[in-house]
PDB file of C-alpha atoms in Angstrom:
ATOM      1  CA  UNK A  19      26.333 -13.769   9.535  1.00  0.00           C
ATOM      2  CA  UNK A  20      24.622 -15.549  12.421  1.00  0.00           C
ATOM      3  CA  UNK A  21      24.215 -12.481  14.624  1.00  0.00           C
ATOM      4  CA  UNK A  22      21.796 -13.010  17.511  1.00  0.00           C
ATOM      5  CA  UNK A  23      21.293  -9.244  17.837  1.00  0.00           C
ATOM      6  CA  UNK A  24      20.141  -8.693  14.256  1.00  0.00           C
ATOM      7  CA  UNK A  25      16.392  -8.349  14.643  1.00  0.00           C
ATOM      8  CA  UNK A  26      16.591  -5.869  17.479  1.00  0.00           C
ATOM      9  CA  UNK A  27      19.915  -4.100  17.199  1.00  0.00           C
ATOM     10  CA  UNK A  28      21.517  -1.687  14.811  1.00  0.00           C
ATOM     11  CA  UNK A  29      24.961  -3.262  15.140  1.00  0.00           C
ATOM     12  CA  UNK A  30      25.729  -6.051  12.749  1.00  0.00           C
ATOM     13  CA  UNK A  31      28.486  -8.481  11.832  1.00  0.00           C
ATOM     14  CA  UNK A  32      32.115  -7.635  11.236  1.00  0.00           C
ATOM     15  CA  UNK A  33      32.724  -6.992   7.538  1.00  0.00           C
ATOM     16  CA  UNK A  34      35.171  -9.379   5.794  1.00  0.00           C
ATOM     17  CA  UNK A  35      38.619  -7.981   5.076  1.00  0.00           C
ATOM     18  CA  UNK A  36      38.047  -7.616   1.333  1.00  0.00           C
ATOM     19  CA  UNK A  37      34.889  -5.577   1.813  1.00  0.00           C
ATOM     20  CA  UNK A  38      36.547  -3.523   4.522  1.00  0.00           C
ATOM     21  CA  UNK A  39      39.202  -2.450   2.026  1.00  0.00           C
ATOM     22  CA  UNK A  40      36.501  -1.598  -0.524  1.00  0.00           C
ATOM     23  CA  UNK A  41      34.797   0.510   2.151  1.00  0.00           C
ATOM     24  CA  UNK A  42      37.969   2.507   2.672  1.00  0.00           C
ATOM     25  CA  UNK A  43      38.433   2.980  -1.088  1.00  0.00           C
ATOM     26  CA  UNK A  44      34.851   4.193  -1.498  1.00  0.00           C
ATOM     27  CA  UNK A  45      35.186   6.491   1.518  1.00  0.00           C
ATOM     28  CA  UNK A  46      38.413   7.954   0.062  1.00  0.00           C
ATOM     29  CA  UNK A  47      36.805   8.502  -3.331  1.00  0.00           C
ATOM     30  CA  UNK A  48      39.072   5.965  -5.045  1.00  0.00           C
ATOM     31  CA  UNK A  49      36.194   3.655  -5.953  1.00  0.00           C
ATOM     32  CA  UNK A  50      32.595   4.286  -6.996  1.00  0.00           C
ATOM     33  CA  UNK A  51      29.884   2.044  -5.513  1.00  0.00           C
ATOM     34  CA  UNK A  52      28.279  -0.480  -7.867  1.00  0.00           C
ATOM     35  CA  UNK A  53      24.818   0.442  -9.129  1.00  0.00           C
ATOM     36  CA  UNK A  54      22.192  -1.808  -7.487  1.00  0.00           C
ATOM     37  CA  UNK A  55      19.992  -3.962  -9.707  1.00  0.00           C
ATOM     38  CA  UNK A  56      16.258  -4.246  -9.062  1.00  0.00           C
ATOM     39  CA  UNK A  57      15.150  -7.514  -7.461  1.00  0.00           C
ATOM     40  CA  UNK A  58      12.115  -8.981  -5.738  1.00  0.00           C
ATOM     41  CA  UNK A  59      11.595 -11.663  -3.121  1.00  0.00           C
ATOM     42  CA  UNK A  60       8.513 -13.301  -1.642  1.00  0.00           C
ATOM     43  CA  UNK A  61       8.059 -14.367   1.965  1.00  0.00           C
ATOM     44  CA  UNK A  62       5.911 -17.480   1.512  1.00  0.00           C
ATOM     45  CA  UNK A  63       3.848 -18.174   4.625  1.00  0.00           C
ATOM     46  CA  UNK A  64       1.453 -20.807   5.921  1.00  0.00           C
ATOM     47  CA  UNK A  65      -0.416 -21.584   9.142  1.00  0.00           C
ATOM     48  CA  UNK A  66      -0.084 -24.990  10.804  1.00  0.00           C
ATOM     49  CA  UNK A  67      -1.225 -26.743  13.952  1.00  0.00           C
ATOM     50  CA  UNK A  68      -4.639 -25.128  14.441  1.00  0.00           C
ATOM     51  CA  UNK A  69      -6.774 -27.142  16.878  1.00  0.00           C
ATOM     52  CA  UNK A  70      -9.847 -26.523  18.988  1.00  0.00           C
ATOM     53  CA  UNK A  71      -8.021 -24.658  21.746  1.00  0.00           C
ATOM     54  CA  UNK A  72      -4.655 -24.064  20.094  1.00  0.00           C
ATOM     55  CA  UNK A  73      -4.000 -21.144  17.766  1.00  0.00           C
ATOM     56  CA  UNK A  74      -2.334 -21.811  14.434  1.00  0.00           C
ATOM     57  CA  UNK A  75       1.352 -20.976  14.110  1.00  0.00           C
ATOM     58  CA  UNK A  76       2.883 -19.183  11.158  1.00  0.00           C
ATOM     59  CA  UNK A  77       5.749 -20.763   9.232  1.00  0.00           C
ATOM     60  CA  UNK A  78       7.924 -19.222   6.519  1.00  0.00           C
ATOM     61  CA  UNK A  79       9.479 -21.088   3.592  1.00  0.00           C
ATOM     62  CA  UNK A  80      13.274 -20.801   3.432  1.00  0.00           C
ATOM     63  CA  UNK A  81      15.619 -22.038   0.729  1.00  0.00           C
ATOM     64  CA  UNK A  82      19.170 -23.124   1.467  1.00  0.00           C
ATOM     65  CA  UNK A  83      21.555 -21.787  -1.150  1.00  0.00           C
ATOM     66  CA  UNK A  84      24.037 -24.249  -2.655  1.00  0.00           C
ATOM     67  CA  UNK A  85      27.573 -24.303  -1.305  1.00  0.00           C
ATOM     68  CA  UNK A  86      29.000 -23.641  -4.761  1.00  0.00           C
ATOM     69  CA  UNK A  87      27.541 -20.151  -5.094  1.00  0.00           C
ATOM     70  CA  UNK A  88      29.876 -17.180  -4.852  1.00  0.00           C
ATOM     71  CA  UNK A  89      27.380 -15.046  -2.932  1.00  0.00           C
ATOM     72  CA  UNK A  90      26.096 -16.273   0.447  1.00  0.00           C
ATOM     73  CA  UNK A  91      26.763 -20.011  -0.017  1.00  0.00           C
ATOM     74  CA  UNK A  92      24.738 -22.141   2.376  1.00  0.00           C
ATOM     75  CA  UNK A  93      22.592 -19.234   3.586  1.00  0.00           C
ATOM     76  CA  UNK A  94      18.850 -19.621   4.109  1.00  0.00           C
ATOM     77  CA  UNK A  95      16.850 -17.111   2.090  1.00  0.00           C
ATOM     78  CA  UNK A  96      13.348 -16.410   0.820  1.00  0.00           C
ATOM     79  CA  UNK A  97      12.600 -17.195  -2.848  1.00  0.00           C
ATOM     80  CA  UNK A  98      13.534 -14.295  -5.108  1.00  0.00           C
ATOM     81  CA  UNK A  99      15.920 -12.835  -7.642  1.00  0.00           C
ATOM     82  CA  UNK A 100      16.662 -10.088 -10.141  1.00  0.00           C
ATOM     83  CA  UNK A 101      14.087  -8.331 -12.281  1.00  0.00           C
ATOM     84  CA  UNK A 102      14.265  -9.407 -15.920  1.00  0.00           C
ATOM     85  CA  UNK A 103      13.531  -6.947 -18.737  1.00  0.00           C
ATOM     86  CA  UNK A 104      10.603  -9.159 -19.801  1.00  0.00           C
ATOM     87  CA  UNK A 105       8.999  -8.798 -16.365  1.00  0.00           C
ATOM     88  CA  UNK A 106       7.805  -5.317 -17.330  1.00  0.00           C
ATOM     89  CA  UNK A 107       5.727  -6.624 -20.256  1.00  0.00           C
ATOM     90  CA  UNK A 108       2.432  -4.645 -20.183  1.00  0.00           C
ATOM     91  CA  UNK A 109       0.670  -7.565 -21.870  1.00  0.00           C
ATOM     92  CA  UNK A 110       0.796  -9.810 -18.800  1.00  0.00           C
ATOM     93  CA  UNK A 111      -2.590 -10.998 -17.512  1.00  0.00           C
ATOM     94  CA  UNK A 112      -3.382  -9.225 -14.249  1.00  0.00           C
ATOM     95  CA  UNK A 113      -6.049  -9.412 -11.507  1.00  0.00           C
ATOM     96  CA  UNK A 114      -5.876  -7.422  -8.283  1.00  0.00           C
ATOM     97  CA  UNK A 115      -4.238  -4.105  -7.394  1.00  0.00           C
ATOM     98  CA  UNK A 116      -2.868  -2.598 -10.610  1.00  0.00           C
ATOM     99  CA  UNK A 117       0.670  -1.266 -11.203  1.00  0.00           C
ATOM    100  CA  UNK A 118      -0.408   2.226 -10.133  1.00  0.00           C
ATOM    101  CA  UNK A 119      -1.642   0.863  -6.801  1.00  0.00           C
ATOM    102  CA  UNK A 120       1.643  -0.940  -6.191  1.00  0.00           C
ATOM    103  CA  UNK A 121       3.572   2.115  -7.361  1.00  0.00           C
ATOM    104  CA  UNK A 122       2.025   4.154  -4.556  1.00  0.00           C
ATOM    105  CA  UNK A 123       3.025   1.575  -1.940  1.00  0.00           C
ATOM    106  CA  UNK A 124       6.488   0.842  -3.355  1.00  0.00           C
ATOM    107  CA  UNK A 125       7.219   4.516  -4.061  1.00  0.00           C
ATOM    108  CA  UNK A 126       8.246   3.855  -7.676  1.00  0.00           C
ATOM    109  CA  UNK A 127       6.744   4.600 -11.124  1.00  0.00           C
ATOM    110  CA  UNK A 128       3.994   2.190 -12.324  1.00  0.00           C
ATOM    111  CA  UNK A 129       6.184   0.563 -15.012  1.00  0.00           C
ATOM    112  CA  UNK A 130       8.838  -0.242 -12.436  1.00  0.00           C
ATOM    113  CA  UNK A 131       6.181  -1.538 -10.046  1.00  0.00           C
ATOM    114  CA  UNK A 132       4.866  -3.869 -12.772  1.00  0.00           C
ATOM    115  CA  UNK A 133       8.346  -5.321 -13.277  1.00  0.00           C
ATOM    116  CA  UNK A 134       8.844  -5.846  -9.543  1.00  0.00           C
ATOM    117  CA  UNK A 135       5.494  -7.584  -9.055  1.00  0.00           C
ATOM    118  CA  UNK A 136       6.020  -9.839 -12.073  1.00  0.00           C
ATOM    119  CA  UNK A 137       9.566 -10.654 -10.950  1.00  0.00           C
ATOM    120  CA  UNK A 138       8.252 -11.554  -7.489  1.00  0.00           C
ATOM    121  CA  UNK A 139       5.730 -14.000  -8.973  1.00  0.00           C
ATOM    122  CA  UNK A 140       8.153 -15.427 -11.546  1.00  0.00           C
ATOM    123  CA  UNK A 141      11.053 -15.925  -9.139  1.00  0.00           C
ATOM    124  CA  UNK A 142       8.772 -17.535  -6.564  1.00  0.00           C
ATOM    125  CA  UNK A 143       7.551 -20.003  -9.172  1.00  0.00           C
ATOM    126  CA  UNK A 144      11.081 -20.705 -10.407  1.00  0.00           C
ATOM    127  CA  UNK A 145      12.596 -21.222  -6.968  1.00  0.00           C
ATOM    128  CA  UNK A 146       9.741 -22.801  -5.001  1.00  0.00           C
ATOM    129  CA  UNK A 147       7.265 -24.107  -7.589  1.00  0.00           C
ATOM    130  CA  UNK A 148       4.497 -21.936  -6.100  1.00  0.00           C
ATOM    131  CA  UNK A 149       2.587 -19.915  -8.701  1.00  0.00           C
ATOM    132  CA  UNK A 150       0.574 -16.906  -7.519  1.00  0.00           C
ATOM    133  CA  UNK A 151      -1.807 -16.995 -10.448  1.00  0.00           C
ATOM    134  CA  UNK A 152      -5.136 -18.435 -11.531  1.00  0.00           C
ATOM    135  CA  UNK A 153      -7.577 -18.740 -14.422  1.00  0.00           C
ATOM    136  CA  UNK A 154      -9.640 -15.804 -13.095  1.00  0.00           C
ATOM    137  CA  UNK A 155      -9.741 -13.209 -10.345  1.00  0.00           C
ATOM    138  CA  UNK A 156     -11.705 -15.677  -8.211  1.00  0.00           C
ATOM    139  CA  UNK A 157      -9.652 -18.833  -8.837  1.00  0.00           C
ATOM    140  CA  UNK A 158      -6.120 -20.014  -8.119  1.00  0.00           C
ATOM    141  CA  UNK A 159      -3.825 -22.645  -9.563  1.00  0.00           C
ATOM    142  CA  UNK A 160      -4.520 -25.651  -7.349  1.00  0.00           C
ATOM    143  CA  UNK A 161      -1.593 -27.887  -8.325  1.00  0.00           C
ATOM    144  CA  UNK A 162       1.476 -26.130  -9.690  1.00  0.00           C
ATOM    145  CA  UNK A 163       3.391 -29.418 -10.105  1.00  0.00           C
ATOM    146  CA  UNK A 164       1.511 -29.844 -13.396  1.00  0.00           C
ATOM    147  CA  UNK A 165       3.465 -26.806 -14.612  1.00  0.00           C
ATOM    148  CA  UNK A 166       6.907 -28.381 -14.072  1.00  0.00           C
ATOM    149  CA  UNK A 167       7.900 -27.926 -17.727  1.00  0.00           C
ATOM    150  CA  UNK A 168       7.041 -24.226 -17.542  1.00  0.00           C
ATOM    151  CA  UNK A 169       9.035 -23.875 -14.352  1.00  0.00           C
ATOM    152  CA  UNK A 170      12.085 -25.416 -15.973  1.00  0.00           C
ATOM    153  CA  UNK A 171      11.699 -23.241 -19.097  1.00  0.00           C
ATOM    154  CA  UNK A 172      11.654 -20.116 -16.924  1.00  0.00           C
ATOM    155  CA  UNK A 173      14.740 -21.307 -15.050  1.00  0.00           C
ATOM    156  CA  UNK A 174      16.468 -21.916 -18.384  1.00  0.00           C
ATOM    157  CA  UNK A 175      15.452 -18.472 -19.653  1.00  0.00           C
ATOM    158  CA  UNK A 176      13.744 -19.872 -22.753  1.00  0.00           C
ATOM    159  CA  UNK A 177      10.353 -18.312 -21.994  1.00  0.00           C
ATOM    160  CA  UNK A 178       8.824 -15.432 -20.052  1.00  0.00           C
ATOM    161  CA  UNK A 179       6.196 -15.281 -17.351  1.00  0.00           C
ATOM    162  CA  UNK A 180       3.814 -13.523 -19.749  1.00  0.00           C
ATOM    163  CA  UNK A 181       4.196 -16.364 -22.252  1.00  0.00           C
ATOM    164  CA  UNK A 182       3.640 -19.052 -19.613  1.00  0.00           C
ATOM    165  CA  UNK A 183       0.506 -17.409 -18.267  1.00  0.00           C
ATOM    166  CA  UNK A 184      -0.949 -16.788 -21.743  1.00  0.00           C
ATOM    167  CA  UNK A 185      -0.277 -20.370 -22.846  1.00  0.00           C
ATOM    168  CA  UNK A 186      -1.931 -21.763 -19.718  1.00  0.00           C
ATOM    169  CA  UNK A 187      -4.860 -19.341 -19.692  1.00  0.00           C
ATOM    170  CA  UNK A 188      -3.771 -17.813 -16.387  1.00  0.00           C
ATOM    171  CA  UNK A 189      -3.483 -14.316 -14.924  1.00  0.00           C
ATOM    172  CA  UNK A 190      -1.413 -12.880 -12.097  1.00  0.00           C
ATOM    173  CA  UNK A 191      -3.192 -12.709  -8.741  1.00  0.00           C
ATOM    174  CA  UNK A 192      -1.547  -9.583  -7.394  1.00  0.00           C
ATOM    175  CA  UNK A 193      -4.070  -9.416  -4.560  1.00  0.00           C
ATOM    176  CA  UNK A 194      -2.048 -12.201  -2.931  1.00  0.00           C
ATOM    177  CA  UNK A 195       1.027  -9.980  -2.518  1.00  0.00           C
ATOM    178  CA  UNK A 196       1.539  -7.715   0.496  1.00  0.00           C
ATOM    179  CA  UNK A 197       4.459  -5.255   0.091  1.00  0.00           C
ATOM    180  CA  UNK A 198       6.674  -5.709   3.132  1.00  0.00           C
ATOM    181  CA  UNK A 199      10.110  -4.077   2.891  1.00  0.00           C
ATOM    182  CA  UNK A 200      12.862  -2.782   0.650  1.00  0.00           C
ATOM    183  CA  UNK A 201      16.522  -3.564   1.253  1.00  0.00           C
ATOM    184  CA  UNK A 202      19.466  -2.151  -0.703  1.00  0.00           C
ATOM    185  CA  UNK A 203      22.792  -3.989  -0.640  1.00  0.00           C
ATOM    186  CA  UNK A 204      25.504  -1.965   1.160  1.00  0.00           C
ATOM    187  CA  UNK A 205      27.631   0.277  -1.043  1.00  0.00           C
ATOM    188  CA  UNK A 206      30.763  -1.750  -0.260  1.00  0.00           C
ATOM    189  CA  UNK A 207      29.449  -4.854  -2.018  1.00  0.00           C
ATOM    190  CA  UNK A 208      30.725  -5.462  -5.578  1.00  0.00           C
ATOM    191  CA  UNK A 209      27.295  -6.960  -6.438  1.00  0.00           C
ATOM    192  CA  UNK A 210      24.359  -4.880  -5.279  1.00  0.00           C
ATOM    193  CA  UNK A 211      20.599  -5.336  -5.384  1.00  0.00           C
ATOM    194  CA  UNK A 212      17.670  -3.064  -4.661  1.00  0.00           C
ATOM    195  CA  UNK A 213      15.234  -5.685  -3.388  1.00  0.00           C
ATOM    196  CA  UNK A 214      11.542  -5.351  -2.610  1.00  0.00           C
ATOM    197  CA  UNK A 215      10.079  -7.934  -0.217  1.00  0.00           C
ATOM    198  CA  UNK A 216       6.484  -9.137  -0.511  1.00  0.00           C
ATOM    199  CA  UNK A 217       4.545 -11.441   1.826  1.00  0.00           C
ATOM    200  CA  UNK A 218       2.129 -14.063   0.464  1.00  0.00           C
ATOM    201  CA  UNK A 219       0.208 -17.051   1.783  1.00  0.00           C
ATOM    202  CA  UNK A 220       0.821 -20.465   0.238  1.00  0.00           C
ATOM    203  CA  UNK A 221      -2.152 -21.071  -2.107  1.00  0.00           C
ATOM    204  CA  UNK A 222      -4.357 -24.065  -1.174  1.00  0.00           C
ATOM    205  CA  UNK A 223      -3.312 -27.278  -2.921  1.00  0.00           C
ATOM    206  CA  UNK A 224       0.165 -26.051  -3.843  1.00  0.00           C
ATOM    207  CA  UNK A 225       3.447 -27.261  -2.331  1.00  0.00           C
ATOM    208  CA  UNK A 226       6.756 -25.425  -2.066  1.00  0.00           C
ATOM    209  CA  UNK A 227       9.903 -27.260  -3.172  1.00  0.00           C
ATOM    210  CA  UNK A 228      13.463 -26.215  -3.941  1.00  0.00           C
ATOM    211  CA  UNK A 229      14.323 -25.562  -7.587  1.00  0.00           C
ATOM    212  CA  UNK A 230      14.311 -28.848  -9.542  1.00  0.00           C
ATOM    213  CA  UNK A 231      17.623 -30.391 -10.492  1.00  0.00           C
ATOM    214  CA  UNK A 232      16.395 -31.062 -13.988  1.00  0.00           C
ATOM    215  CA  UNK A 233      13.483 -31.858 -16.230  1.00  0.00           C
ATOM    216  CA  UNK A 234      13.739 -34.644 -18.736  1.00  0.00           C
ATOM    217  CA  UNK A 235      17.309 -34.914 -19.970  1.00  0.00           C
ATOM    218  CA  UNK A 236      18.265 -31.346 -19.142  1.00  0.00           C
ATOM    219  CA  UNK A 237      19.978 -30.878 -15.790  1.00  0.00           C
ATOM    220  CA  UNK A 238      19.709 -27.551 -13.975  1.00  0.00           C
ATOM    221  CA  UNK A 239      20.989 -27.490 -10.383  1.00  0.00           C
ATOM    222  CA  UNK A 240      19.527 -24.043  -9.690  1.00  0.00           C
ATOM    223  CA  UNK A 241      20.698 -21.919  -6.762  1.00  0.00           C
ATOM    224  CA  UNK A 242      19.073 -23.872  -3.920  1.00  0.00           C
ATOM    225  CA  UNK A 243      19.768 -27.343  -2.625  1.00  0.00           C
ATOM    226  CA  UNK A 244      16.793 -27.677  -0.275  1.00  0.00           C
ATOM    227  CA  UNK A 245      13.801 -25.905   1.189  1.00  0.00           C
ATOM    228  CA  UNK A 246      12.160 -25.992   4.613  1.00  0.00           C
ATOM    229  CA  UNK A 247       9.241 -24.501   6.524  1.00  0.00           C
ATOM    230  CA  UNK A 248      10.158 -22.938   9.873  1.00  0.00           C
ATOM    231  CA  UNK A 249       8.522 -20.717  12.431  1.00  0.00           C
ATOM    232  CA  UNK A 250      10.336 -17.348  12.382  1.00  0.00           C
ATOM    233  CA  UNK A 251      11.361 -17.665  16.037  1.00  0.00           C
ATOM    234  CA  UNK A 252      12.751 -21.158  15.435  1.00  0.00           C
ATOM    235  CA  UNK A 253      14.828 -19.982  12.467  1.00  0.00           C
ATOM    236  CA  UNK A 254      16.235 -17.088  14.476  1.00  0.00           C
ATOM    237  CA  UNK A 255      17.108 -19.388  17.384  1.00  0.00           C
ATOM    238  CA  UNK A 256      18.897 -21.759  14.998  1.00  0.00           C
ATOM    239  CA  UNK A 257      20.889 -18.853  13.582  1.00  0.00           C
ATOM    240  CA  UNK A 258      21.898 -17.697  17.055  1.00  0.00           C
ATOM    241  CA  UNK A 259      23.047 -21.232  17.834  1.00  0.00           C
ATOM    242  CA  UNK A 260      25.168 -21.327  14.680  1.00  0.00           C
ATOM    243  CA  UNK A 261      23.012 -24.033  13.115  1.00  0.00           C
ATOM    244  CA  UNK A 262      22.029 -21.997  10.054  1.00  0.00           C
ATOM    245  CA  UNK A 263      23.152 -18.855   8.267  1.00  0.00           C
ATOM    246  CA  UNK A 264      20.782 -15.934   7.791  1.00  0.00           C
ATOM    247  CA  UNK A 265      21.602 -12.785   5.863  1.00  0.00           C
ATOM    248  CA  UNK A 266      20.724  -9.591   7.780  1.00  0.00           C
ATOM    249  CA  UNK A 267      17.577  -8.714   5.770  1.00  0.00           C
ATOM    250  CA  UNK A 268      16.262 -12.265   6.224  1.00  0.00           C
ATOM    251  CA  UNK A 269      16.908 -12.207   9.962  1.00  0.00           C
ATOM    252  CA  UNK A 270      15.312  -8.787  10.406  1.00  0.00           C
ATOM    253  CA  UNK A 271      12.269  -9.860   8.381  1.00  0.00           C
ATOM    254  CA  UNK A 272      11.842 -13.030  10.433  1.00  0.00           C
ATOM    255  CA  UNK A 273      11.977 -10.923  13.579  1.00  0.00           C
ATOM    256  CA  UNK A 274       9.247  -8.676  12.199  1.00  0.00           C
ATOM    257  CA  UNK A 275       7.068 -11.650  11.266  1.00  0.00           C
ATOM    258  CA  UNK A 276       7.449 -13.112  14.745  1.00  0.00           C
ATOM    259  CA  UNK A 277       5.879  -9.963  16.152  1.00  0.00           C
ATOM    260  CA  UNK A 278       2.543 -10.605  14.420  1.00  0.00           C
ATOM    261  CA  UNK A 279      -0.095 -12.849  16.026  1.00  0.00           C
ATOM    262  CA  UNK A 280      -1.377 -14.502  12.846  1.00  0.00           C
ATOM    263  CA  UNK A 281      -1.023 -14.895   9.099  1.00  0.00           C
ATOM    264  CA  UNK A 282      -4.038 -12.654   8.613  1.00  0.00           C
ATOM    265  CA  UNK A 283      -2.364  -9.892  10.614  1.00  0.00           C
ATOM    266  CA  UNK A 284       0.778 -10.163   8.501  1.00  0.00           C
ATOM    267  CA  UNK A 285      -1.105  -9.987   5.209  1.00  0.00           C
ATOM    268  CA  UNK A 286      -3.270  -7.081   6.407  1.00  0.00           C
ATOM    269  CA  UNK A 287      -0.217  -4.877   6.927  1.00  0.00           C
ATOM    270  CA  UNK A 288      -0.244  -1.835   4.619  1.00  0.00           C
ATOM    271  CA  UNK A 289       2.351   0.912   4.543  1.00  0.00           C
ATOM    272  CA  UNK A 290       4.480   2.842   2.088  1.00  0.00           C
ATOM    273  CA  UNK A 291       7.787   1.024   1.750  1.00  0.00           C
ATOM    274  CA  UNK A 292      10.911   3.017   2.651  1.00  0.00           C
ATOM    275  CA  UNK A 293      14.356   1.765   1.571  1.00  0.00           C
ATOM    276  CA  UNK A 294      16.729   0.303   4.136  1.00  0.00           C
ATOM    277  CA  UNK A 295      20.392   0.697   3.303  1.00  0.00           C
ATOM    278  CA  UNK A 296      22.835  -0.986   5.712  1.00  0.00           C
ATOM    279  CA  UNK A 297      25.925   1.138   6.215  1.00  0.00           C
ATOM    280  CA  UNK A 298      29.513   0.105   6.845  1.00  0.00           C
ATOM    281  CA  UNK A 299      31.043   1.885   9.843  1.00  0.00           C
ATOM    282  CA  UNK A 300      34.475   1.811  11.470  1.00  0.00           C
ATOM    283  CA  UNK A 301      34.307   1.125  15.198  1.00  0.00           C
ATOM    284  CA  UNK A 302      37.156   0.255  17.565  1.00  0.00           C
ATOM    285  CA  UNK A 303      39.398  -0.594  14.643  1.00  0.00           C
ATOM    286  CA  UNK A 304      36.865  -2.935  13.107  1.00  0.00           C
ATOM    287  CA  UNK A 305      34.662  -2.373  10.089  1.00  0.00           C
ATOM    288  CA  UNK A 306      31.076  -3.365  10.904  1.00  0.00           C
ATOM    289  CA  UNK A 307      27.729  -3.414   9.183  1.00  0.00           C
ATOM    290  CA  UNK A 308      25.144  -1.072  10.696  1.00  0.00           C
ATOM    291  CA  UNK A 309      21.606  -2.370  10.161  1.00  0.00           C
ATOM    292  CA  UNK A 310      18.901   0.286   9.870  1.00  0.00           C
ATOM    293  CA  UNK A 311      16.104   0.069  12.421  1.00  0.00           C
ATOM    294  CA  UNK A 312      12.396   0.645  11.943  1.00  0.00           C
ATOM    295  CA  UNK A 313      11.889   4.295  11.051  1.00  0.00           C
ATOM    296  CA  UNK A 314      15.416   4.732   9.710  1.00  0.00           C
ATOM    297  CA  UNK A 315      15.303   5.617   6.033  1.00  0.00           C
ATOM    298  CA  UNK A 316      17.903   5.896   3.368  1.00  0.00           C
ATOM    299  CA  UNK A 317      19.328   9.435   3.432  1.00  0.00           C
TER     300      UNK A 317
END
């Protein structure tokens, strides 16, 4: 899906034949769309290259999905994943805007907002090793590599984020998260997600890395084979040149980021998040994906 027109156009890529048939079955009433599962993703950002007379440039961290995955193999994505039932644990340590504050911005009930915020932090830690937490509301984890065992345990599903934070004497730093967007997988997809995007700056002293292949004697390849920092405009240019694959929400988000002059401007953005639901349309005998533009909301 390396469409050069993605960030600024409502027309998207041609839908594969299998999905095109599903679209016709759903349109004819022969098939019900799958129910989307809640998910969260974090756009990790950093500034680089600041000098006396040169402004810093913003880079985003992108993971390359392994070729073996059924969904979007080889695509570059932001860290993220599905909400786990344990993410809604009310006992999690918390500093910053509370679930009610996020609920107002995300347009969901507070309990659901808590699960989304916790999933965003947990998935970011699992997939990039970056932990948006600290021992107090004024401190941050300075070196998350010391928490490698906890990262692996979360990946293996043998512990929860609440348990990790309590054991380490840490609390969530929700003030680091800026709600950015909400994307719902098209109805034609057999696997659907209702995904909230958050933006966050890389905490000082921490480093982002792809999910570890294993810890000790226990191998775990994870979903990503590598990670890289790229300026949004550079990533979009690479996608247009066919050098990397970007899913539509990733490409649109990178285009939005490129329109901001600084990291501070990105993180200062505040608005109620409206869902974006790409639609499958038939045009000139082809079934295409229509990408919603700014201001277009889910009907």
